[in-house]
PDB file of C-alpha atoms in Angstrom:
ATOM      1  CA  MET A  97     -37.349 -29.995  44.876  1.00 69.00           C
ATOM      2  CA  GLU A  98     -36.241 -28.924  41.558  1.00 89.00           C
ATOM      3  CA  LYS A  99     -34.088 -25.731  41.574  1.00 96.00           C
ATOM      4  CA  LYS A 100     -35.741 -22.587  40.773  1.00 98.00           C
ATOM      5  CA  TYR A 101     -34.647 -19.470  39.219  1.00 98.00           C
ATOM      6  CA  ILE A 102     -36.477 -16.252  40.804  1.00 98.00           C
ATOM      7  CA  PHE A 103     -36.440 -12.828  39.412  1.00 98.00           C
ATOM      8  CA  LEU A 104     -37.194  -9.713  41.751  1.00 98.00           C
ATOM      9  CA  ASP A 105     -37.758  -6.187  40.599  1.00 96.00           C
ATOM     10  CA  VAL A 106     -36.537  -4.069  43.337  1.00 94.00           C
ATOM     11  CA  ASP A 107     -38.553  -0.965  43.688  1.00 89.00           C
ATOM     12  CA  GLY A 108     -41.837  -1.721  44.933  1.00 91.00           C
ATOM     13  CA  THR A 109     -41.288  -5.358  45.263  1.00 96.00           C
ATOM     14  CA  LEU A 110     -38.054  -6.098  47.352  1.00 96.00           C
ATOM     15  CA  VAL A 111     -37.970  -2.421  48.859  1.00 92.00           C
ATOM     16  CA  ASP A 112     -40.703   0.141  49.039  1.00 85.00           C
ATOM     17  CA  TYR A 113     -40.912   3.560  47.675  1.00 72.00           C
ATOM     18  CA  HIS A 114     -38.906   4.863  50.721  1.00 72.00           C
ATOM     19  CA  ASN A 115     -35.996   2.053  50.138  1.00 75.00           C
ATOM     20  CA  HIS A 116     -37.229   0.460  53.425  1.00 86.00           C
ATOM     21  CA  LEU A 117     -36.345  -3.380  53.073  1.00 93.00           C
ATOM     22  CA  PRO A 118     -38.251  -5.775  55.227  1.00 96.00           C
ATOM     23  CA  GLU A 119     -36.457  -8.326  57.409  1.00 96.00           C
ATOM     24  CA  SER A 120     -38.870 -10.839  56.204  1.00 97.00           C
ATOM     25  CA  ALA A 121     -37.992 -10.396  52.586  1.00 97.00           C
ATOM     26  CA  VAL A 122     -34.187 -10.895  53.455  1.00 97.00           C
ATOM     27  CA  GLN A 123     -35.065 -14.027  55.485  1.00 98.00           C
ATOM     28  CA  ALA A 124     -37.370 -15.492  52.610  1.00 98.00           C
ATOM     29  CA  ILE A 125     -34.361 -15.147  50.194  1.00 98.00           C
ATOM     30  CA  HIS A 126     -31.678 -16.713  52.251  1.00 98.00           C
ATOM     31  CA  GLN A 127     -34.010 -19.681  52.991  1.00 98.00           C
ATOM     32  CA  ALA A 128     -34.805 -20.140  49.676  1.00 98.00           C
ATOM     33  CA  GLN A 129     -31.411 -20.139  48.809  1.00 98.00           C
ATOM     34  CA  ALA A 130     -30.278 -22.422  51.377  1.00 97.00           C
ATOM     35  CA  ASN A 131     -32.965 -25.016  49.607  1.00 97.00           C
ATOM     36  CA  GLY A 132     -31.061 -24.465  46.574  1.00 97.00           C
ATOM     37  CA  HIS A 133     -32.765 -21.996  44.531  1.00 98.00           C
ATOM     38  CA  LYS A 134     -31.197 -19.090  42.700  1.00 98.00           C
ATOM     39  CA  ILE A 135     -32.057 -15.236  43.300  1.00 98.00           C
ATOM     40  CA  TYR A 136     -31.499 -12.678  40.984  1.00 98.00           C
ATOM     41  CA  THR A 137     -32.698  -8.906  41.024  1.00 97.00           C
ATOM     42  CA  VAL A 138     -34.085  -7.454  37.877  1.00 96.00           C
ATOM     43  CA  THR A 139     -34.648  -3.720  37.935  1.00 92.00           C
ATOM     44  CA  GLY A 140     -34.513  -0.382  36.167  1.00 86.00           C
ATOM     45  CA  ARG A 141     -31.567   0.537  38.721  1.00 86.00           C
ATOM     46  CA  SER A 142     -28.071   1.039  37.501  1.00 83.00           C
ATOM     47  CA  LYS A 143     -25.531  -0.933  39.733  1.00 81.00           C
ATOM     48  CA  ALA A 144     -24.773   2.346  41.350  1.00 80.00           C
ATOM     49  CA  GLU A 145     -28.308   2.313  42.913  1.00 80.00           C
ATOM     50  CA  MET A 146     -27.789  -1.036  44.326  1.00 81.00           C
ATOM     51  CA  TYR A 147     -26.927   0.529  47.605  1.00 78.00           C
ATOM     52  CA  LYS A 148     -24.903  -1.511  50.313  1.00 84.00           C
ATOM     53  CA  GLU A 149     -28.235  -2.815  52.304  1.00 87.00           C
ATOM     54  CA  ILE A 150     -29.665  -4.611  48.888  1.00 90.00           C
ATOM     55  CA  LEU A 151     -25.972  -6.085  47.976  1.00 90.00           C
ATOM     56  CA  ASP A 152     -25.399  -7.427  51.156  1.00 93.00           C
ATOM     57  CA  ILE A 153     -28.396  -9.676  51.010  1.00 96.00           C
ATOM     58  CA  GLY A 154     -25.989 -11.947  48.573  1.00 96.00           C
ATOM     59  CA  PHE A 155     -28.021 -12.287  45.705  1.00 97.00           C
ATOM     60  CA  ASP A 156     -26.748 -14.674  43.157  1.00 97.00           C
ATOM     61  CA  GLY A 157     -26.746 -12.141  40.316  1.00 96.00           C
ATOM     62  CA  TYR A 158     -28.308  -8.935  39.195  1.00 93.00           C
ATOM     63  CA  ILE A 159     -29.770  -7.541  35.904  1.00 95.00           C
ATOM     64  CA  GLY A 160     -29.768  -3.730  35.858  1.00 91.00           C
ATOM     65  CA  GLY A 161     -30.796  -1.119  33.556  1.00 87.00           C
ATOM     66  CA  ASN A 162     -34.313  -2.867  32.669  1.00 88.00           C
ATOM     67  CA  GLY A 163     -32.082  -5.596  30.996  1.00 91.00           C
ATOM     68  CA  SER A 164     -28.949  -3.791  29.731  1.00 90.00           C
ATOM     69  CA  TYR A 165     -26.666  -5.097  32.422  1.00 92.00           C
ATOM     70  CA  ILE A 166     -26.528  -8.639  33.519  1.00 95.00           C
ATOM     71  CA  GLU A 167     -24.394 -10.261  36.200  1.00 95.00           C
ATOM     72  CA  SER A 168     -23.626 -13.626  37.566  1.00 97.00           C
ATOM     73  CA  GLU A 169     -21.935 -15.020  40.496  1.00 95.00           C
ATOM     74  CA  ASN A 170     -19.948 -11.904  40.451  1.00 92.00           C
ATOM     75  CA  GLN A 171     -19.265 -12.557  36.605  1.00 95.00           C
ATOM     76  CA  VAL A 172     -20.325  -9.671  33.875  1.00 94.00           C
ATOM     77  CA  VAL A 173     -22.528 -11.760  31.338  1.00 96.00           C
ATOM     78  CA  LYS A 174     -23.628  -8.443  29.245  1.00 93.00           C
ATOM     79  CA  GLU A 175     -23.008  -4.952  29.507  1.00 91.00           C
ATOM     80  CA  GLU A 176     -24.789  -2.892  26.857  1.00 92.00           C
ATOM     81  CA  THR A 177     -24.662   0.816  26.831  1.00 93.00           C
ATOM     82  CA  LEU A 178     -25.280   4.254  25.271  1.00 95.00           C
ATOM     83  CA  THR A 179     -22.167   5.279  23.507  1.00 95.00           C
ATOM     84  CA  LEU A 180     -20.679   8.515  23.846  1.00 96.00           C
ATOM     85  CA  GLU A 181     -22.244   9.934  20.785  1.00 97.00           C
ATOM     86  CA  ASP A 182     -25.681   8.998  22.137  1.00 97.00           C
ATOM     87  CA  THR A 183     -25.390  10.476  25.581  1.00 97.00           C
ATOM     88  CA  THR A 184     -24.192  13.627  24.235  1.00 98.00           C
ATOM     89  CA  LYS A 185     -26.920  13.870  21.413  1.00 98.00           C
ATOM     90  CA  ILE A 186     -29.668  13.295  24.461  1.00 98.00           C
ATOM     91  CA  ILE A 187     -28.149  15.528  26.578  1.00 98.00           C
ATOM     92  CA  HIS A 188     -27.828  18.226  23.958  1.00 98.00           C
ATOM     93  CA  TRP A 189     -31.629  18.042  23.170  1.00 98.00           C
ATOM     94  CA  LEU A 190     -32.688  18.111  27.033  1.00 98.00           C
ATOM     95  CA  ASN A 191     -30.263  21.168  27.636  1.00 98.00           C
ATOM     96  CA  ASP A 192     -31.946  22.715  24.492  1.00 98.00           C
ATOM     97  CA  ARG A 193     -35.378  22.336  26.338  1.00 97.00           C
ATOM     98  CA  ASN A 194     -33.961  23.199  29.594  1.00 98.00           C
ATOM     99  CA  LEU A 195     -35.157  19.682  30.877  1.00 98.00           C
ATOM    100  CA  GLU A 196     -33.408  18.929  34.086  1.00 98.00           C
ATOM    101  CA  PHE A 197     -32.130  15.409  34.257  1.00 98.00           C
ATOM    102  CA  TYR A 198     -29.711  12.337  35.483  1.00 97.00           C
ATOM    103  CA  VAL A 199     -27.296  10.072  33.810  1.00 96.00           C
ATOM    104  CA  GLU A 200     -27.464   6.280  35.392  1.00 94.00           C
ATOM    105  CA  ALA A 201     -24.373   4.507  34.981  1.00 90.00           C
ATOM    106  CA  ASN A 202     -22.953   1.609  36.726  1.00 83.00           C
ATOM    107  CA  ALA A 203     -20.283   3.850  37.940  1.00 88.00           C
ATOM    108  CA  GLY A 204     -22.708   6.053  39.478  1.00 91.00           C
ATOM    109  CA  LEU A 205     -25.844   8.512  39.162  1.00 94.00           C
ATOM    110  CA  PHE A 206     -24.994  11.829  37.759  1.00 97.00           C
ATOM    111  CA  GLY A 207     -27.300  14.535  38.263  1.00 97.00           C
ATOM    112  CA  SER A 208     -27.678  17.672  35.743  1.00 98.00           C
ATOM    113  CA  GLU A 209     -26.896  21.224  37.236  1.00 95.00           C
ATOM    114  CA  ASN A 210     -30.210  22.184  38.555  1.00 97.00           C
ATOM    115  CA  PHE A 211     -31.584  18.605  39.094  1.00 98.00           C
ATOM    116  CA  LEU A 212     -31.093  18.715  43.159  1.00 96.00           C
ATOM    117  CA  GLN A 213     -33.236  21.821  43.147  1.00 96.00           C
ATOM    118  CA  ARG A 214     -35.861  21.273  40.457  1.00 97.00           C
ATOM    119  CA  SER A 215     -36.649  17.660  41.553  1.00 97.00           C
ATOM    120  CA  ILE A 216     -38.065  18.627  44.474  1.00 96.00           C
ATOM    121  CA  PRO A 217     -41.701  19.146  43.565  1.00 96.00           C
ATOM    122  CA  THR A 218     -41.405  16.337  41.251  1.00 96.00           C
ATOM    123  CA  LEU A 219     -40.218  13.952  43.772  1.00 94.00           C
ATOM    124  CA  GLN A 220     -42.866  14.868  46.348  1.00 94.00           C
ATOM    125  CA  ALA A 221     -45.513  14.135  43.321  1.00 93.00           C
ATOM    126  CA  TYR A 222     -44.007  10.861  43.008  1.00 88.00           C
ATOM    127  CA  SER A 223     -43.873  10.168  46.308  1.00 85.00           C
ATOM    128  CA  ALA A 224     -47.910  10.952  47.096  1.00 86.00           C
ATOM    129  CA  TYR A 225     -48.548   8.872  43.593  1.00 82.00           C
ATOM    130  CA  LYS A 226     -46.538   5.959  45.484  1.00 73.00           C
ATOM    131  CA  GLY A 227     -49.159   6.621  48.390  1.00 72.00           C
ATOM    132  CA  LYS A 228     -46.569   7.560  50.972  1.00 72.00           C
ATOM    133  CA  SER A 229     -47.898   9.244  54.215  1.00 70.00           C
ATOM    134  CA  ASP A 230     -45.587  12.534  54.210  1.00 82.00           C
ATOM    135  CA  PRO A 231     -44.421  12.972  50.759  1.00 85.00           C
ATOM    136  CA  SER A 232     -43.422  16.459  51.579  1.00 87.00           C
ATOM    137  CA  LYS A 233     -40.099  14.866  52.998  1.00 87.00           C
ATOM    138  CA  ALA A 234     -39.245  13.659  49.567  1.00 87.00           C
ATOM    139  CA  ASN A 235     -36.270  15.121  47.595  1.00 90.00           C
ATOM    140  CA  ALA A 236     -33.351  14.075  45.578  1.00 92.00           C
ATOM    141  CA  LYS A 237     -31.215  13.217  48.711  1.00 91.00           C
ATOM    142  CA  THR A 238     -33.344  11.149  50.164  1.00 87.00           C
ATOM    143  CA  THR A 239     -34.571   9.202  46.770  1.00 86.00           C
ATOM    144  CA  PHE A 240     -30.992   9.128  45.382  1.00 88.00           C
ATOM    145  CA  PRO A 241     -28.669   9.377  48.361  1.00 88.00           C
ATOM    146  CA  ASP A 242     -25.685   8.738  46.389  1.00 88.00           C
ATOM    147  CA  MET A 243     -26.253  10.664  43.332  1.00 94.00           C
ATOM    148  CA  ILE A 244     -23.037  12.764  42.238  1.00 95.00           C
ATOM    149  CA  TYR A 245     -23.282  16.385  41.113  1.00 96.00           C
ATOM    150  CA  GLY A 246     -20.827  18.779  39.223  1.00 95.00           C
ATOM    151  CA  GLU A 247     -19.164  15.827  37.032  1.00 94.00           C
ATOM    152  CA  ASN A 248     -18.923  15.100  33.683  1.00 94.00           C
ATOM    153  CA  LEU A 249     -22.259  13.801  32.346  1.00 97.00           C
ATOM    154  CA  TYR A 250     -20.896  12.925  28.915  1.00 97.00           C
ATOM    155  CA  ARG A 251     -20.136   9.426  29.408  1.00 95.00           C
ATOM    156  CA  LYS A 252     -19.862   6.239  27.267  1.00 92.00           C
ATOM    157  CA  ASP A 253     -21.410   3.956  30.140  1.00 91.00           C
ATOM    158  CA  VAL A 254     -24.734   5.024  30.586  1.00 93.00           C
ATOM    159  CA  ASN A 255     -27.451   2.467  30.821  1.00 90.00           C
ATOM    160  CA  LYS A 256     -30.312   5.446  30.558  1.00 92.00           C
ATOM    161  CA  ILE A 257     -30.944   8.939  31.173  1.00 96.00           C
ATOM    162  CA  SER A 258     -34.045   9.959  32.854  1.00 96.00           C
ATOM    163  CA  PHE A 259     -35.570  13.620  32.782  1.00 98.00           C
ATOM    164  CA  ILE A 260     -38.027  15.627  34.316  1.00 98.00           C
ATOM    165  CA  LEU A 261     -41.297  16.022  32.460  1.00 98.00           C
ATOM    166  CA  GLU A 262     -42.194  19.678  32.539  1.00 98.00           C
ATOM    167  CA  SER A 263     -45.042  18.602  30.253  1.00 97.00           C
ATOM    168  CA  TYR A 264     -46.585  15.289  28.571  1.00 97.00           C
ATOM    169  CA  GLN A 265     -45.421  17.071  25.649  1.00 98.00           C
ATOM    170  CA  ASP A 266     -41.627  16.662  26.400  1.00 98.00           C
ATOM    171  CA  TYR A 267     -42.158  12.897  26.040  1.00 98.00           C
ATOM    172  CA  LEU A 268     -44.058  13.085  23.065  1.00 98.00           C
ATOM    173  CA  ASP A 269     -41.311  15.386  21.485  1.00 98.00           C
ATOM    174  CA  CYS A 270     -38.721  13.169  22.595  1.00 98.00           C
ATOM    175  CA  VAL A 271     -40.032   9.891  21.128  1.00 98.00           C
ATOM    176  CA  LYS A 272     -40.334  11.973  17.791  1.00 98.00           C
ATOM    177  CA  PHE A 273     -36.740  13.264  17.889  1.00 98.00           C
ATOM    178  CA  PHE A 274     -35.550   9.919  19.098  1.00 98.00           C
ATOM    179  CA  PRO A 275     -37.072   7.065  16.733  1.00 97.00           C
ATOM    180  CA  GLU A 276     -33.688   5.150  17.333  1.00 96.00           C
ATOM    181  CA  TYR A 277     -33.945   4.988  21.197  1.00 96.00           C
ATOM    182  CA  LYS A 278     -36.820   3.444  23.691  1.00 92.00           C
ATOM    183  CA  VAL A 279     -38.366   6.288  25.149  1.00 95.00           C
ATOM    184  CA  GLY A 280     -40.403   5.783  28.186  1.00 91.00           C
ATOM    185  CA  THR A 281     -42.325   7.510  30.817  1.00 92.00           C
ATOM    186  CA  TRP A 282     -42.525   6.829  34.761  1.00 89.00           C
ATOM    187  CA  GLY A 283     -43.904   7.988  37.821  1.00 86.00           C
ATOM    188  CA  GLY A 284     -47.433   8.050  37.079  1.00 84.00           C
ATOM    189  CA  ALA A 285     -50.100   6.624  34.106  1.00 80.00           C
ATOM    190  CA  GLY A 286     -50.248   8.346  30.888  1.00 86.00           C
ATOM    191  CA  GLU A 287     -50.251  12.325  30.752  1.00 92.00           C
ATOM    192  CA  LYS A 288     -49.541  12.140  34.788  1.00 91.00           C
ATOM    193  CA  ALA A 289     -46.062  10.761  34.195  1.00 93.00           C
ATOM    194  CA  LEU A 290     -43.503  12.667  36.028  1.00 96.00           C
ATOM    195  CA  PHE A 291     -40.050  11.516  34.260  1.00 97.00           C
ATOM    196  CA  GLY A 292     -39.323  10.474  30.814  1.00 97.00           C
ATOM    197  CA  ASP A 293     -36.201   8.182  29.990  1.00 95.00           C
ATOM    198  CA  VAL A 294     -34.040   7.379  27.097  1.00 96.00           C
ATOM    199  CA  ALA A 295     -32.443   3.697  26.482  1.00 93.00           C
ATOM    200  CA  LEU A 296     -31.214   1.445  23.871  1.00 92.00           C
ATOM    201  CA  LYS A 297     -34.078  -0.196  21.780  1.00 91.00           C
ATOM    202  CA  ASN A 298     -35.184  -3.812  22.081  1.00 89.00           C
ATOM    203  CA  ILE A 299     -33.914  -4.570  25.620  1.00 90.00           C
ATOM    204  CA  THR A 300     -36.395  -5.646  28.219  1.00 90.00           C
ATOM    205  CA  LYS A 301     -36.265  -7.483  31.377  1.00 94.00           C
ATOM    206  CA  ALA A 302     -37.798 -10.470  29.814  1.00 95.00           C
ATOM    207  CA  THR A 303     -34.833 -10.460  26.913  1.00 94.00           C
ATOM    208  CA  ALA A 304     -32.349 -10.280  29.494  1.00 96.00           C
ATOM    209  CA  ILE A 305     -33.779 -13.062  31.674  1.00 97.00           C
ATOM    210  CA  ASP A 306     -33.472 -15.451  28.593  1.00 96.00           C
ATOM    211  CA  GLU A 307     -29.973 -14.530  27.936  1.00 97.00           C
ATOM    212  CA  LEU A 308     -29.046 -15.228  31.535  1.00 98.00           C
ATOM    213  CA  LEU A 309     -31.069 -18.529  31.134  1.00 98.00           C
ATOM    214  CA  VAL A 310     -28.938 -19.560  28.253  1.00 97.00           C
ATOM    215  CA  TYR A 311     -25.786 -18.176  30.214  1.00 97.00           C
ATOM    216  CA  LEU A 312     -26.762 -20.645  32.945  1.00 97.00           C
ATOM    217  CA  HIS A 313     -28.245 -23.384  30.853  1.00 97.00           C
ATOM    218  CA  ALA A 314     -31.543 -23.145  32.767  1.00 97.00           C
ATOM    219  CA  ASP A 315     -35.179 -23.669  31.537  1.00 97.00           C
ATOM    220  CA  VAL A 316     -37.632 -20.957  31.816  1.00 97.00           C
ATOM    221  CA  LYS A 317     -39.998 -23.596  33.042  1.00 97.00           C
ATOM    222  CA  ASN A 318     -38.230 -23.528  36.112  1.00 98.00           C
ATOM    223  CA  THR A 319     -38.484 -19.643  36.839  1.00 98.00           C
ATOM    224  CA  LEU A 320     -40.688 -17.251  38.673  1.00 98.00           C
ATOM    225  CA  ALA A 321     -40.925 -13.643  38.434  1.00 98.00           C
ATOM    226  CA  PHE A 322     -41.813 -10.721  40.834  1.00 98.00           C
ATOM    227  CA  GLY A 323     -43.074  -7.361  40.153  1.00 97.00           C
ATOM    228  CA  ASP A 324     -45.402  -4.175  40.543  1.00 94.00           C
ATOM    229  CA  ALA A 325     -45.171  -2.109  37.716  1.00 89.00           C
ATOM    230  CA  LYS A 326     -46.079  -2.374  34.156  1.00 88.00           C
ATOM    231  CA  VAL A 327     -42.337  -2.480  33.217  1.00 87.00           C
ATOM    232  CA  ASP A 328     -42.529  -5.731  34.812  1.00 94.00           C
ATOM    233  CA  ILE A 329     -44.962  -7.393  32.784  1.00 95.00           C
ATOM    234  CA  PRO A 330     -42.948  -8.657  30.145  1.00 93.00           C
ATOM    235  CA  MET A 331     -40.703 -10.735  32.787  1.00 96.00           C
ATOM    236  CA  LEU A 332     -43.957 -11.843  34.570  1.00 98.00           C
ATOM    237  CA  GLU A 333     -45.634 -13.085  31.062  1.00 97.00           C
ATOM    238  CA  HIS A 334     -41.947 -14.836  30.051  1.00 96.00           C
ATOM    239  CA  CYS A 335     -41.533 -16.718  33.307  1.00 98.00           C
ATOM    240  CA  GLN A 336     -43.333 -19.671  34.206  1.00 98.00           C
ATOM    241  CA  ILE A 337     -44.990 -18.381  37.020  1.00 98.00           C
ATOM    242  CA  GLY A 338     -45.585 -14.342  37.336  1.00 98.00           C
ATOM    243  CA  VAL A 339     -46.238 -12.882  40.845  1.00 98.00           C
ATOM    244  CA  ALA A 340     -47.779  -9.585  41.495  1.00 98.00           C
ATOM    245  CA  MET A 341     -47.138  -7.355  44.596  1.00 97.00           C
ATOM    246  CA  GLY A 342     -50.218  -6.354  46.570  1.00 96.00           C
ATOM    247  CA  ASN A 343     -49.130  -2.740  45.954  1.00 92.00           C
ATOM    248  CA  GLY A 344     -48.985  -3.283  42.446  1.00 92.00           C
ATOM    249  CA  GLY A 345     -51.011  -1.505  39.593  1.00 89.00           C
ATOM    250  CA  PRO A 346     -54.070  -2.945  38.273  1.00 92.00           C
ATOM    251  CA  GLU A 347     -52.246  -3.708  34.878  1.00 94.00           C
ATOM    252  CA  ILE A 348     -49.963  -6.054  36.600  1.00 96.00           C
ATOM    253  CA  LYS A 349     -52.499  -7.583  38.811  1.00 97.00           C
ATOM    254  CA  ALA A 350     -54.729  -8.629  35.954  1.00 97.00           C
ATOM    255  CA  MET A 351     -51.970 -10.597  34.232  1.00 97.00           C
ATOM    256  CA  ALA A 352     -50.238 -11.898  36.848  1.00 98.00           C
ATOM    257  CA  ASP A 353     -50.674 -15.927  37.840  1.00 98.00           C
ATOM    258  CA  TYR A 354     -50.695 -15.116  41.628  1.00 98.00           C
ATOM    259  CA  ILE A 355     -51.095 -11.671  43.700  1.00 98.00           C
ATOM    260  CA  THR A 356     -49.349 -11.462  46.934  1.00 98.00           C
ATOM    261  CA  ASP A 357     -49.463  -8.996  49.770  1.00 97.00           C
ATOM    262  CA  SER A 358     -47.653  -5.813  49.678  1.00 96.00           C
ATOM    263  CA  VAL A 359     -44.017  -5.307  50.433  1.00 95.00           C
ATOM    264  CA  GLU A 360     -44.984  -3.770  53.608  1.00 93.00           C
ATOM    265  CA  GLU A 361     -47.179  -6.875  54.565  1.00 96.00           C
ATOM    266  CA  ASN A 362     -44.293  -9.143  53.974  1.00 97.00           C
ATOM    267  CA  GLY A 363     -45.289 -10.105  50.561  1.00 97.00           C
ATOM    268  CA  LEU A 364     -42.393 -11.784  49.304  1.00 98.00           C
ATOM    269  CA  TYR A 365     -42.151 -13.882  52.282  1.00 98.00           C
ATOM    270  CA  HIS A 366     -45.615 -14.996  51.966  1.00 98.00           C
ATOM    271  CA  ALA A 367     -45.412 -15.682  48.018  1.00 98.00           C
ATOM    272  CA  PHE A 368     -42.121 -18.034  48.878  1.00 98.00           C
ATOM    273  CA  GLU A 369     -44.353 -19.707  51.450  1.00 98.00           C
ATOM    274  CA  HIS A 370     -47.174 -20.143  48.915  1.00 98.00           C
ATOM    275  CA  PHE A 371     -44.904 -21.708  46.273  1.00 97.00           C
ATOM    276  CA  ASN A 372     -43.146 -23.822  48.811  1.00 97.00           C
ATOM    277  CA  LEU A 373     -39.484 -22.189  48.224  1.00 98.00           C
ATOM    278  CA  ILE A 374     -39.397 -22.032  51.926  1.00 97.00           C
TER     279      ILE A 374
END
């Protein structure tokens, strides 16, 4: 069988929203690699959020920050970050509006002064939005176990900055104030979004996959992408085959070439079987 390049979102695809990693997913990845296929994670997470349990699987590479960082076979292919000037400007705006946030860098996640406490109701709402059985247990320590507090937030190695939305107007004002950046929301659809984020423009999971394929001298016709959220749609559209997880949203299911089972129901393993990767 011709070598395939497989691109996996992490949250909601590889792991569930409690960071549980099904053993069947690990088994599928290892079997596919043994069959000669290459497997890369493609995620909004910075490298600091790729915890040991995930890294120990042994991927062939990693695309992080929704495309701002690319690594293959332990070689950095690309690292494009906000400058210190960018970061300073964004943090000043957030502080002026009394919005709590965290800075996402490959060196770590850095929480703002009151993020630990203020994030509790927001992360509980996020857990409920994702359909978890006991959202009251969600907090920053369980969701971001390695987040660092009390450190310098003004950095030049930042992939993006996420912030808690006190209202949807915070997002609208951020878009208006920062036309030079890509401003998005997550944790809910439209006005129900719980978080906003700010990153560099013109970078997506799809553009990063293209850059990686050029580096690997590989053809997009040999690619499969797996995801569960709207942010994954560009890479599912771009790759030869786009697979939506059973726990995915209606938008990604509507455009996917194939819908597999949910993370908890061994969706990755079943899809790998379906496409004869294992």
